[in-house]
Coordinates of C-alpha atoms and ligand atoms in Angstrom, one line a residue:
Chain B
M22 CA -2.8 20.0 22.2
K23 CA -6.1 21.3 20.9
N24 CA -8.1 20.8 17.8
F25 CA -7.1 23.0 14.8
S26 CA -9.7 21.3 12.1
G27 CA -13.1 22.1 11.3
S28 CA -15.7 24.2 9.7
V29 CA -14.5 27.9 8.9
L30 CA -16.1 30.9 10.0
F31 CA -15.0 33.9 7.4
L32 CA -14.6 37.5 8.6
D33 CA -14.6 39.6 5.9
R34 CA -13.2 42.9 7.4
S35 CA -9.9 44.4 8.7
D36 CA -9.3 45.9 12.1
I37 CA -11.8 43.7 14.2
N38 CA -10.9 44.8 17.7
T39 CA -11.3 43.1 21.1
D40 CA -14.3 45.3 22.0
E41 CA -16.1 44.0 18.9
I42 CA -14.9 40.0 20.0
I43 CA -16.2 40.5 23.4
P44 CA -17.6 43.4 24.5
A45 CA -16.3 45.3 27.8
K46 CA -19.7 44.6 29.5
Y47 CA -18.7 41.1 30.0
L48 CA -15.4 41.9 31.3
T49 CA -16.9 41.5 34.8
E50 CA -17.2 37.9 34.2
I51 CA -14.8 35.8 36.0
S52 CA -15.0 32.4 34.5
K53 CA -14.4 31.6 30.9
Q54 CA -17.4 29.9 29.9
A55 CA -19.9 32.9 30.7
L56 CA -18.5 34.5 27.8
K57 CA -19.9 31.9 25.1
P58 CA -23.2 33.2 24.2
H59 CA -21.3 36.8 23.7
L60 CA -18.9 36.1 21.1
L61 CA -18.6 38.6 18.4
E62 CA -21.8 40.2 19.7
D63 CA -21.0 43.7 18.6
L64 CA -19.1 42.7 15.2
R65 CA -20.3 45.4 12.6
L66 CA -20.2 43.1 9.8
D67 CA -22.8 43.1 6.9
E68 CA -24.9 39.7 6.8
F69 CA -23.1 38.5 9.9
N70 CA -25.4 36.8 12.7
A71 CA -23.4 36.1 15.6
R72 CA -26.3 33.6 16.7
S73 CA -26.3 31.5 14.0
D74 CA -22.8 31.8 12.2
I75 CA -20.7 30.7 15.0
E76 CA -22.4 27.6 15.7
G77 CA -20.4 24.7 14.9
K78 CA -17.2 26.8 13.6
R79 CA -13.9 25.6 14.5
A80 CA -11.7 28.3 13.0
I81 CA -11.8 31.8 11.6
I82 CA -10.3 33.1 8.7
T83 CA -10.2 37.2 8.5
R84 CA -8.1 40.0 7.1
A85 CA -5.7 42.4 8.7
N86 CA -4.9 43.5 12.2
F87 CA -7.1 41.2 13.7
G88 CA -7.8 41.7 17.5
C89 CA -6.6 45.2 18.1
G90 CA -7.5 47.4 20.7
S91 CA -7.9 46.3 24.5
S92 CA -5.6 43.9 25.8
R93 CA -8.4 41.4 27.2
E94 CA -7.7 37.9 27.0
H95 CA -11.4 37.6 27.1
A96 CA -11.4 37.6 23.5
P97 CA -9.4 34.6 22.7
W98 CA -11.4 33.0 25.7
A99 CA -14.4 33.7 23.9
L100 CA -13.1 32.2 21.0
E101 CA -11.9 28.9 23.1
V102 CA -15.1 28.4 24.7
N103 CA -16.8 28.3 21.4
G104 CA -14.4 25.3 20.0
I105 CA -12.7 27.9 17.9
H106 CA -9.1 27.7 18.3
L107 CA -7.5 28.6 15.2
V108 CA -7.4 32.0 13.6
I109 CA -6.1 32.8 10.2
A110 CA -5.6 36.5 9.1
E111 CA -3.3 38.5 6.9
S112 CA -1.9 40.3 10.4
F113 CA -2.9 40.2 14.2
A114 CA -2.4 42.7 16.7
R115 CA 0.7 41.7 19.1
I116 CA -1.3 41.3 22.5
F117 CA -4.1 39.2 20.9
R118 CA -1.6 37.1 18.8
Q119 CA 0.4 36.3 22.0
N120 CA -2.5 35.9 24.0
M121 CA -3.7 33.0 21.4
F122 CA -0.4 31.0 21.9
N123 CA -0.3 31.9 25.5
C124 CA -3.4 29.9 25.6
G125 CA -1.9 27.1 23.3
M126 CA -4.0 28.5 20.5
M127 CA -2.9 29.5 17.1
A128 CA -2.9 32.4 15.2
I129 CA -1.6 32.2 11.9
E130 CA -0.6 35.0 9.6
L131 CA -0.9 34.4 5.8
P132 CA 0.2 36.6 3.2
A133 CA -2.5 39.3 1.5
E134 CA -2.4 37.5 -1.6
T135 CA -3.0 34.1 0.1
I136 CA -5.7 35.5 2.1
D137 CA -7.5 37.4 -0.8
R138 CA -7.5 34.1 -2.9
I139 CA -8.9 32.0 0.0
F140 CA -11.8 34.7 0.1
T141 CA -12.2 34.7 -3.5
D142 CA -12.0 31.1 -3.6
F143 CA -14.2 29.9 -0.2
Y144 CA -15.9 33.0 0.9
G145 CA -20.1 32.1 1.2
K146 CA -19.3 28.4 1.0
E147 CA -19.2 25.5 3.7
T148 CA -15.4 25.5 4.0
Q149 CA -13.5 23.0 6.2
V150 CA -10.0 23.5 7.5
E151 CA -7.4 20.5 8.0
T152 CA -4.2 21.7 9.9
N153 CA -1.2 19.2 9.6
F154 CA 0.7 20.7 12.6
E155 CA 4.0 18.7 11.7
K156 CA 4.1 19.8 7.8
N157 CA 2.8 23.4 8.1
V158 CA -0.2 23.0 6.1
F159 CA -3.6 24.0 5.9
T160 CA -5.9 21.9 3.5
L161 CA -9.1 23.9 2.7
T162 CA -12.1 22.1 1.1
A163 CA -15.5 23.3 0.0
D164 CA -17.8 21.5 -2.4
N165 CA -15.3 20.0 -5.2
H166 CA -12.9 23.0 -4.5
R167 CA -9.3 22.2 -2.5
L168 CA -6.5 24.4 -2.0
E169 CA -3.4 23.4 0.1
V170 CA -1.5 26.5 1.8
S171 CA 1.6 26.3 3.7
F172 CA 2.1 28.5 6.9
S173 CA 5.2 29.3 9.1
M174 CA 5.2 29.3 12.6
T175 CA 7.9 30.4 14.9
D176 CA 9.4 27.5 17.0
F177 CA 8.5 29.6 20.3
D178 CA 4.7 29.5 19.0
R179 CA 4.9 25.8 18.2
V180 CA 6.2 25.0 22.0
L181 CA 3.7 27.1 23.4
V182 CA 1.0 25.2 21.6
E183 CA 2.2 21.7 22.3
S184 CA 3.0 22.5 26.1
G185 CA -0.6 23.8 26.0
G186 CA 0.3 27.4 26.8
W187 CA 2.6 29.8 28.4
V188 CA 1.9 29.2 32.0
E189 CA 2.9 25.4 31.9
Y190 CA 6.0 26.2 29.8
A191 CA 7.2 28.8 31.9
D192 CA 6.5 27.0 34.9
S193 CA 8.5 24.0 33.6
R194 CA 11.6 26.2 32.6
Y195 CA 12.1 28.9 34.9
Chain J
M2 CA 26.4 49.7 15.6
G3 CA 24.9 51.3 18.7
K4 CA 21.5 50.4 20.1
T5 CA 18.0 52.0 20.9
I6 CA 16.9 52.3 24.3
A7 CA 14.4 49.5 24.2
E8 CA 17.1 47.3 22.8
K9 CA 19.3 48.2 25.9
I10 CA 16.6 47.6 28.5
I11 CA 16.0 44.4 27.0
E12 CA 19.7 43.1 27.1
D13 CA 19.9 44.8 30.6
H14 CA 17.0 42.5 31.8
Y15 CA 17.9 39.2 29.7
I16 CA 17.4 35.9 31.2
D17 CA 17.1 33.5 28.6
N18 CA 16.6 33.3 24.5
P19 CA 14.5 30.4 24.1
H20 CA 13.9 30.5 20.6
D21 CA 13.9 32.8 17.6
D22 CA 14.2 36.5 18.4
I23 CA 12.1 35.9 21.6
H24 CA 13.8 37.0 24.8
V25 CA 12.5 36.1 28.4
V26 CA 13.5 39.0 30.4
R27 CA 13.5 39.9 34.2
L28 CA 10.4 42.3 35.3
D29 CA 11.2 44.9 37.7
A30 CA 7.0 45.6 38.4
V31 CA 4.1 43.7 37.8
L32 CA 1.0 46.0 37.7
C33 CA -2.4 45.0 38.4
H34 CA -5.8 45.9 38.3
E35 CA -9.4 44.2 39.1
I36 CA -10.4 43.6 35.7
T37 CA -7.8 41.2 34.0
T38 CA -6.0 40.2 37.3
P39 CA -8.7 38.1 39.1
V40 CA -8.9 35.4 36.2
A41 CA -5.0 34.9 36.8
I42 CA -5.5 34.8 40.2
N43 CA -8.2 32.1 40.3
D44 CA -6.2 30.2 37.6
L45 CA -3.1 30.3 39.8
V46 CA -5.3 29.1 43.0
N47 CA -6.8 26.3 40.5
R48 CA -3.0 25.1 39.9
G49 CA -1.9 25.0 43.4
K50 CA 0.5 27.8 42.7
D51 CA -1.3 30.5 44.6
E52 CA 2.0 32.5 44.7
V53 CA 3.6 36.0 43.9
F54 CA 7.6 36.2 42.4
D55 CA 8.1 39.2 44.9
P56 CA 5.2 41.2 46.8
S57 CA 7.2 44.0 46.8
K58 CA 7.2 44.5 42.9
I59 CA 3.5 44.2 42.7
K60 CA 1.3 47.0 42.7
A61 CA -2.6 46.8 42.2
V62 CA -5.5 48.9 42.0
I63 CA -9.1 48.7 41.8
D64 CA -9.7 51.5 39.3
H65 CA -11.7 50.5 36.4
V66 CA -15.1 50.5 38.1
T67 CA -15.0 51.8 41.5
P68 CA -16.8 51.8 43.8
A69 CA -18.3 49.0 42.6
K70 CA -21.5 49.2 41.0
D71 CA -23.1 45.4 41.0
S72 CA -22.1 42.2 42.9
K73 CA -20.0 41.3 39.7
T74 CA -17.9 44.2 39.8
A75 CA -17.4 43.8 43.7
L76 CA -16.4 40.3 43.4
Q77 CA -13.9 41.3 41.1
G78 CA -12.6 44.0 43.6
K79 CA -12.9 41.3 46.5
I80 CA -10.8 38.7 44.8
L81 CA -8.1 41.6 44.2
R82 CA -8.2 42.7 47.7
E83 CA -8.0 39.6 49.2
W84 CA -5.2 38.4 47.0
A85 CA -3.0 41.5 47.9
L86 CA -3.7 41.3 51.9
R87 CA -3.0 37.4 51.7
H88 CA 0.5 37.8 49.7
N89 CA 1.6 41.2 51.7
I90 CA 1.3 43.3 48.7
R91 CA 1.7 46.5 50.5
D92 CA 1.1 48.8 47.4
F93 CA -2.6 48.0 46.9
F94 CA -4.8 50.9 46.4
D95 CA -8.5 51.1 47.1
V96 CA -11.3 53.2 46.9
G97 CA -10.9 56.8 48.6
R98 CA -6.9 56.3 47.6
N99 CA -7.1 54.8 44.1
G100 CA -6.9 56.2 40.5
I101 CA -6.2 55.2 37.1
C102 CA -3.3 52.5 37.0
H103 CA -1.5 54.5 34.4
A104 CA -1.6 58.0 36.2
L105 CA -1.6 56.6 39.6
F106 CA 1.7 54.0 39.4
P107 CA 3.8 56.9 38.2
E108 CA 2.3 59.5 40.7
K109 CA 3.5 57.2 43.3
G110 CA 6.9 56.8 42.1
F111 CA 6.9 53.2 41.1
I112 CA 8.4 53.8 37.5
R113 CA 11.9 54.6 36.8
P114 CA 14.1 54.6 33.4
G115 CA 15.2 51.4 32.2
Y116 CA 12.6 49.4 34.3
V117 CA 10.6 46.6 32.3
V118 CA 6.9 46.6 33.6
I119 CA 4.2 45.0 32.4
M120 CA 0.2 44.9 33.1
G121 CA -2.9 43.2 32.0
D122 CA -3.7 46.5 30.1
S123 CA -3.0 48.1 26.7
H124 CA -2.2 51.4 28.1
T125 CA 0.5 50.1 30.0
C126 CA 2.6 52.1 27.4
T127 CA 1.7 55.4 29.1
L128 CA 4.9 54.5 31.5
G129 CA 7.1 54.5 28.5
A130 CA 7.4 58.5 29.2
F131 CA 9.9 57.7 32.0
G132 CA 12.4 56.0 29.7
A133 CA 11.2 52.5 30.6
F134 CA 9.9 49.5 28.6
A135 CA 6.3 49.1 29.5
A136 CA 3.7 47.0 27.8
G137 CA 0.4 45.7 27.9
V138 CA -0.3 42.1 28.1
G139 CA -3.1 39.5 28.4
T140 CA -3.8 37.8 31.3
T141 CA -1.7 34.7 30.9
D142 CA 1.4 36.8 30.5
L143 CA 0.4 38.5 33.7
E144 CA 0.0 35.1 35.5
V145 CA 3.7 34.3 34.6
G146 CA 4.7 37.7 35.7
I147 CA 3.0 37.4 38.9
L148 CA 4.4 34.0 39.4
K149 CA 7.7 34.3 37.9
G150 CA 8.8 37.8 37.5
I151 CA 9.3 37.5 33.9
C152 CA 8.0 37.9 30.2
A153 CA 8.9 36.9 27.1
F154 CA 9.0 39.6 24.2
R155 CA 10.2 39.8 20.8
Y156 CA 13.6 41.7 20.3
P157 CA 12.3 44.9 19.8
A158 CA 12.0 47.0 16.4
T159 CA 11.6 50.9 17.0
I160 CA 9.8 53.6 14.9
K161 CA 11.3 56.5 15.8
I162 CA 9.3 59.9 15.6
N163 CA 11.5 62.9 15.6
I164 CA 8.5 65.7 16.7
T165 CA 9.9 69.5 15.2
G166 CA 8.7 72.8 15.1
D167 CA 7.0 74.8 17.6
L168 CA 3.5 73.4 18.6
P169 CA 0.8 76.5 18.4
K170 CA -0.8 78.0 21.2
G171 CA -4.1 75.9 22.0
V172 CA -2.6 72.7 20.5
Y173 CA -1.6 70.0 23.0
A174 CA 0.1 66.5 23.5
K175 CA -3.2 64.8 22.3
D176 CA -3.3 66.3 19.3
V177 CA 0.2 65.8 18.2
I178 CA -0.5 61.9 19.2
L179 CA -3.8 61.9 16.8
S180 CA -1.6 63.5 14.3
I181 CA 0.9 60.7 14.5
I182 CA -1.5 58.2 14.8
S183 CA -3.7 59.4 11.4
R184 CA -0.1 59.1 9.8
L185 CA 1.0 55.6 11.0
G186 CA -2.5 53.8 10.6
V187 CA -4.1 51.8 13.3
D188 CA -1.7 48.9 12.7
G189 CA 1.3 51.3 11.4
A190 CA 3.7 50.4 14.7
T191 CA 2.4 46.6 15.3
N192 CA 5.2 44.5 17.2
K193 CA 7.2 48.0 17.2
V194 CA 8.2 50.3 19.6
I195 CA 7.6 53.9 18.9
E196 CA 10.1 56.4 20.3
F197 CA 9.0 59.9 20.6
V198 CA 12.1 62.6 20.5
G199 CA 12.6 65.9 19.3
P200 CA 12.6 69.5 20.5
V201 CA 8.7 69.1 21.1
V202 CA 9.1 66.3 23.2
D203 CA 12.2 67.9 25.1
N204 CA 9.9 70.7 26.2
M205 CA 6.9 68.5 27.1
S206 CA 6.2 68.0 30.9
M207 CA 6.0 64.5 31.9
E208 CA 2.1 64.5 32.1
A209 CA 2.2 65.6 28.4
R210 CA 4.6 63.0 27.3
M211 CA 2.6 60.3 29.0
T212 CA -0.4 61.6 26.8
L213 CA 1.7 60.7 24.0
C214 CA 2.8 57.3 24.7
N215 CA -0.7 56.3 26.1
M216 CA -1.7 56.2 22.6
A217 CA 1.1 54.4 20.9
I218 CA -1.0 51.1 21.3
E219 CA -3.7 52.8 18.9
A220 CA -1.2 52.5 16.4
G221 CA -0.3 49.0 17.2
G222 CA 2.7 49.9 19.1
T223 CA 4.2 47.5 21.9
S224 CA 5.3 50.5 23.9
G225 CA 5.7 54.4 23.3
I226 CA 9.2 55.5 24.9
C227 CA 10.7 58.8 25.6
L228 CA 14.5 59.2 26.4
P229 CA 15.1 60.1 30.2
D230 CA 16.1 63.7 30.9
M231 CA 16.0 66.1 33.6
T232 CA 12.2 66.7 33.3
T233 CA 12.2 63.1 34.2
V234 CA 14.4 63.3 37.0
E235 CA 12.3 66.3 38.2
Y236 CA 9.1 64.4 38.3
L237 CA 10.9 61.3 40.2
W238 CA 13.0 63.4 42.5
A239 CA 10.8 63.3 45.6
F240 CA 11.0 59.3 45.3
I241 CA 15.0 59.2 44.3
K242 CA 16.6 61.7 46.5
D243 CA 17.8 59.2 48.9
E244 CA 19.5 57.0 46.3
Y245 CA 21.3 60.0 44.5
A246 CA 23.8 62.6 45.9
S247 CA 22.0 65.1 43.3
K248 CA 19.6 65.6 40.4
E249 CA 22.8 65.6 37.9
A250 CA 23.9 62.2 39.4
A251 CA 20.4 60.6 39.0
L252 CA 20.4 62.0 35.4
E253 CA 23.7 60.7 34.6
D254 CA 22.7 57.3 36.0
F255 CA 19.4 57.4 34.0
V256 CA 20.9 58.3 30.7
R257 CA 22.4 54.9 30.7
F258 CA 19.4 54.2 29.1
S259 CA 19.1 56.4 26.0
S260 CA 19.3 55.7 22.2
D261 CA 22.9 55.9 20.6
A262 CA 23.2 58.1 17.8
D263 CA 24.1 55.3 15.2
A264 CA 21.4 53.0 16.7
A265 CA 19.4 51.1 13.9
Y266 CA 15.5 52.1 13.6
D267 CA 13.1 50.0 11.5
R268 CA 11.9 53.9 10.5
I269 CA 12.9 57.4 11.4
I270 CA 9.9 59.9 10.6
D271 CA 10.1 63.7 10.7
H272 CA 7.1 65.0 12.3
D273 CA 6.5 68.9 12.0
V274 CA 3.8 70.5 14.4
S275 CA 4.3 74.1 13.5
R276 CA 1.1 74.0 11.7
L277 CA -0.9 71.4 13.6
E278 CA -4.1 72.5 14.6
P279 CA -6.5 70.8 17.2
L280 CA -7.6 67.7 15.7
V281 CA -11.0 65.2 16.5
T282 CA -11.8 62.0 15.4
F283 CA -14.8 61.1 13.2
G284 CA -15.2 57.3 12.8
Y285 CA -14.8 54.2 14.7
Q286 CA -10.9 54.0 14.5
P287 CA -8.4 56.4 16.2
D288 CA -6.5 57.1 13.0
Q289 CA -9.8 58.6 11.4
V290 CA -8.6 62.3 12.4
K291 CA -9.6 65.7 11.4
P292 CA -8.5 69.3 12.1
V293 CA -11.9 70.1 14.4
K294 CA -12.4 73.2 11.9
E295 CA -12.9 70.7 9.1
I296 CA -15.7 68.7 10.4
E297 CA -19.2 69.5 10.0
P298 CA -20.9 70.8 13.1
I299 CA -21.6 67.6 15.4
K300 CA -23.8 68.2 17.9
V301 CA -22.9 65.9 21.2
N302 CA -25.0 64.8 24.0
Q303 CA -22.3 64.3 26.5
V304 CA -18.7 65.8 26.9
Y305 CA -16.1 63.5 29.1
I306 CA -13.0 64.6 30.2
G307 CA -10.8 62.1 32.2
S308 CA -9.0 58.8 31.6
C309 CA -5.3 57.7 31.7
T310 CA -4.9 60.0 28.4
N311 CA -6.3 63.1 29.6
G312 CA -7.3 63.0 33.1
R313 CA -4.0 64.7 35.0
I314 CA -4.1 67.8 36.6
E315 CA -2.4 69.6 33.6
D316 CA -5.6 68.5 31.5
L317 CA -7.9 69.5 33.9
R318 CA -6.3 73.3 34.3
V319 CA -6.6 73.6 30.5
A320 CA -10.1 72.7 30.4
A321 CA -10.9 74.9 33.4
Q322 CA -9.5 77.6 32.0
V323 CA -12.0 77.2 28.8
L324 CA -14.6 77.0 31.2
T325 CA -14.1 80.0 33.6
G326 CA -17.1 82.0 33.6
K327 CA -18.9 79.9 31.1
K328 CA -22.0 77.7 31.4
I329 CA -22.1 74.5 29.5
S330 CA -25.1 74.2 27.0
D331 CA -28.1 72.9 28.3
S332 CA -28.2 69.8 25.5
V333 CA -24.7 68.2 27.2
R334 CA -24.1 66.4 30.0
G335 CA -20.5 67.5 31.1
I336 CA -18.6 64.5 33.1
V337 CA -14.9 65.4 34.7
V338 CA -13.1 62.7 35.9
P339 CA -9.7 63.3 38.0
A340 CA -7.5 60.4 37.1
T341 CA -6.3 60.1 40.8
T342 CA -7.0 61.0 44.3
D343 CA -4.2 63.5 44.5
V344 CA -5.4 65.1 41.1
Y345 CA -8.8 65.3 42.6
R346 CA -7.6 66.9 45.7
Q347 CA -5.2 69.2 43.7
A348 CA -8.0 70.3 41.4
M349 CA -10.1 70.9 44.5
E350 CA -7.2 73.1 46.3
E351 CA -6.5 75.1 42.9
G352 CA -10.3 75.6 42.7
I353 CA -10.3 73.8 39.0
L354 CA -13.3 71.5 40.4
K355 CA -15.3 74.7 41.2
I356 CA -14.8 75.8 37.9
F357 CA -16.1 72.8 36.6
M358 CA -19.0 72.5 39.0
D359 CA -20.4 76.3 38.1
S360 CA -20.1 75.3 34.6
G361 CA -22.4 72.9 34.7
F362 CA -20.1 69.7 34.9
C363 CA -20.5 66.7 37.1
V364 CA -17.3 65.7 38.8
T365 CA -17.2 61.8 39.3
N366 CA -14.7 60.2 41.7
P367 CA -11.3 58.8 40.0
T368 CA -12.4 55.8 37.8
C369 CA -12.1 54.4 34.3
G370 CA -15.8 54.9 34.3
A371 CA -17.0 55.3 31.0
C372 CA -13.9 55.4 29.1
L373 CA -14.6 51.6 28.6
G374 CA -18.2 51.7 28.7
M375 CA -18.5 50.2 32.0
S376 CA -20.1 53.0 34.7
T377 CA -20.5 56.6 35.2
G378 CA -21.7 58.0 32.0
V379 CA -22.2 55.1 29.6
L380 CA -23.9 56.4 26.3
A381 CA -27.3 55.6 25.0
E382 CA -27.9 54.1 21.3
G383 CA -27.5 56.8 19.0
E384 CA -25.6 59.2 21.6
V385 CA -22.6 61.4 20.9
C386 CA -19.8 62.0 23.3
A387 CA -16.7 64.1 22.8
S388 CA -14.3 62.5 25.0
T389 CA -10.5 63.0 25.9
T390 CA -10.1 59.2 26.3
N391 CA -8.2 57.2 23.8
R392 CA -10.7 54.9 21.8
N393 CA -13.3 55.5 19.6
F394 CA -14.3 51.9 18.8
N395 CA -17.9 51.1 17.8
G396 CA -19.7 50.7 21.1
R397 CA -16.9 51.6 23.4
M398 CA -18.7 53.9 25.7
G399 CA -21.9 52.1 25.3
K400 CA -23.7 50.2 22.3
G401 CA -24.4 52.4 20.0
G402 CA -23.0 55.1 20.9
M403 CA -20.4 57.4 19.0
V404 CA -16.9 58.9 20.4
H405 CA -15.2 61.7 19.1
L406 CA -11.7 61.6 20.5
A407 CA -10.4 65.0 21.4
S408 CA -8.3 67.4 23.5
P409 CA -9.5 68.7 27.0
A410 CA -9.3 72.3 25.4
T411 CA -11.6 70.9 22.6
A412 CA -13.9 69.0 24.5
A413 CA -14.4 71.8 27.1
A414 CA -15.1 74.4 24.1
T415 CA -17.4 71.6 22.8
A416 CA -19.4 71.5 26.5
I417 CA -20.2 75.0 26.0
A418 CA -21.1 75.0 22.2
G419 CA -23.0 72.0 22.5
Y420 CA -21.4 70.8 19.0
I421 CA -17.8 70.1 18.2
T422 CA -15.6 73.2 18.3
N423 CA -12.3 74.5 18.8
S424 CA -11.2 76.2 22.2
K425 CA -10.7 80.2 22.5
L426 CA -7.2 79.0 23.5
F427 CA -6.6 78.2 19.9
K428 CA -6.2 80.9 17.3
D429 CA -6.1 80.4 13.6
Ligands
LIG24 S1 -8.9 55.1 31.6 FE1 -9.6 53.7 30.0 S2 -8.0 53.4 28.6 FE2 -7.2 54.1 30.5 S3 -7.0 52.3 31.7 FE3 -8.9 53.0 32.4 S4 -10.2 51.9 30.5 FE4 -8.2 51.7 30.0

């Protein structure tokens, strides 16, 4: 199983599309690794600097409809090769969400109030997330602040994460 | 309790229900293009599983960047081409015979009512116009589709949009779908199928229905879908005439896949288009839409007519009607991209390409081209384009470029004026 804990990158905007996650001009790459330096390169967001802000981050927390637009799996791959295997959002576009789990990564939805609360409490602070996969709990910490948030995950998503992705699962079962 | 067409199709293709509401279903076709498929092919090769579930059910095209523009796109084409050859995939379309996937595959007769098809492309929903469950997927789903002929979907919830009224002259399917997206919002249909019904849809050609379904994804929809009828049969007749005794017999077979009167919907929306005007987007999201006459005059540098949304023959005919006898503005670069080789040929035979050329348009070969900012008309920083495509995301047609989505009629009128304006076909 992949790692789902570590330093958090906050993206305070809804409707971040896959063109912003990885621009179309890199779709000519046929290796995932080549995408690494270009993650979120074209993101429109105040005070966001892709080069310095992504370094060392292991999770993203964002708003609604993350990953809308093009079906390109290059978007989750660009996250994957940067060591970001967990995205927490108010909601996701269907294809992006499925692509994440298909790659054995996690795309977890939390209610809008919880996302608001997380942004209020942690935005702008060095924040860590600790994922307890068995108990379905995220623990967020920054300075002296600590917040436990439970999440839900369907059984199907869980087996995809456990088996490492949909190719592995489908190949063993069908 | 009755069922929706999407529910019936999914149940008809049922293989397994491994967990929750996940349905693993059998696929009738797996469609492939050169941008998302090569990574799946390479991964299969690396896993020692370079196999395909059924070569006759795999269709492949090089369409996004064609002819190749550089070594990287040439390599993507090469991987797809060699794979098709090695697995005896007969329905493979290369330069000179190709076209934009969602326009080409229906034209070749690869889709039927009741089919389940996937493709590694978000606008696969276009094919729902034929009464099929057609969904865009990522490369991993595509890979499993190629290997096993299956895909997993949530049991589909459906939003029914009942399109009523009389569509005014000079207002088109593109304006209708933009109005629907602005009503639903960019995530208003996430995880849902959008079923388009009602008298306006009944009167639409297959081309117009494809334009409607094409943009279902811009509201987050898994698929757009129209119910099969005689228009569907007529479009497909050349491909099915040996299978059915008559068109009526074909229709009777197809309407097995239709929604029941008492089917349960997530939402039902009545959408009256009697007073609809030509629309255009103004921001970076496809739900940011206004009537053309309500926006400040916006000067454009480029007008792009093409794509899987509006690059079919009907679209070119409408644009040509606006352009006949006119020259486009000196400050505008006009680019028209017939969606497929057959559309190109037909437009040539009908004299449409001549009208475009006489007006000052550049006619390119069939390709996705600038729609996704990869070739043949990429914008420079700060440039503005009126476009018949489906996405106005920041940077979509080139970094720092602004895209205004509109119908072919509006785009053509805009090319003449040099700023976004209504066509003469629309009378207030
Ligand atoms: S024309 Fe544009 S939207 Fe359609 S398949 Fe090609 S890139 Fe995608």
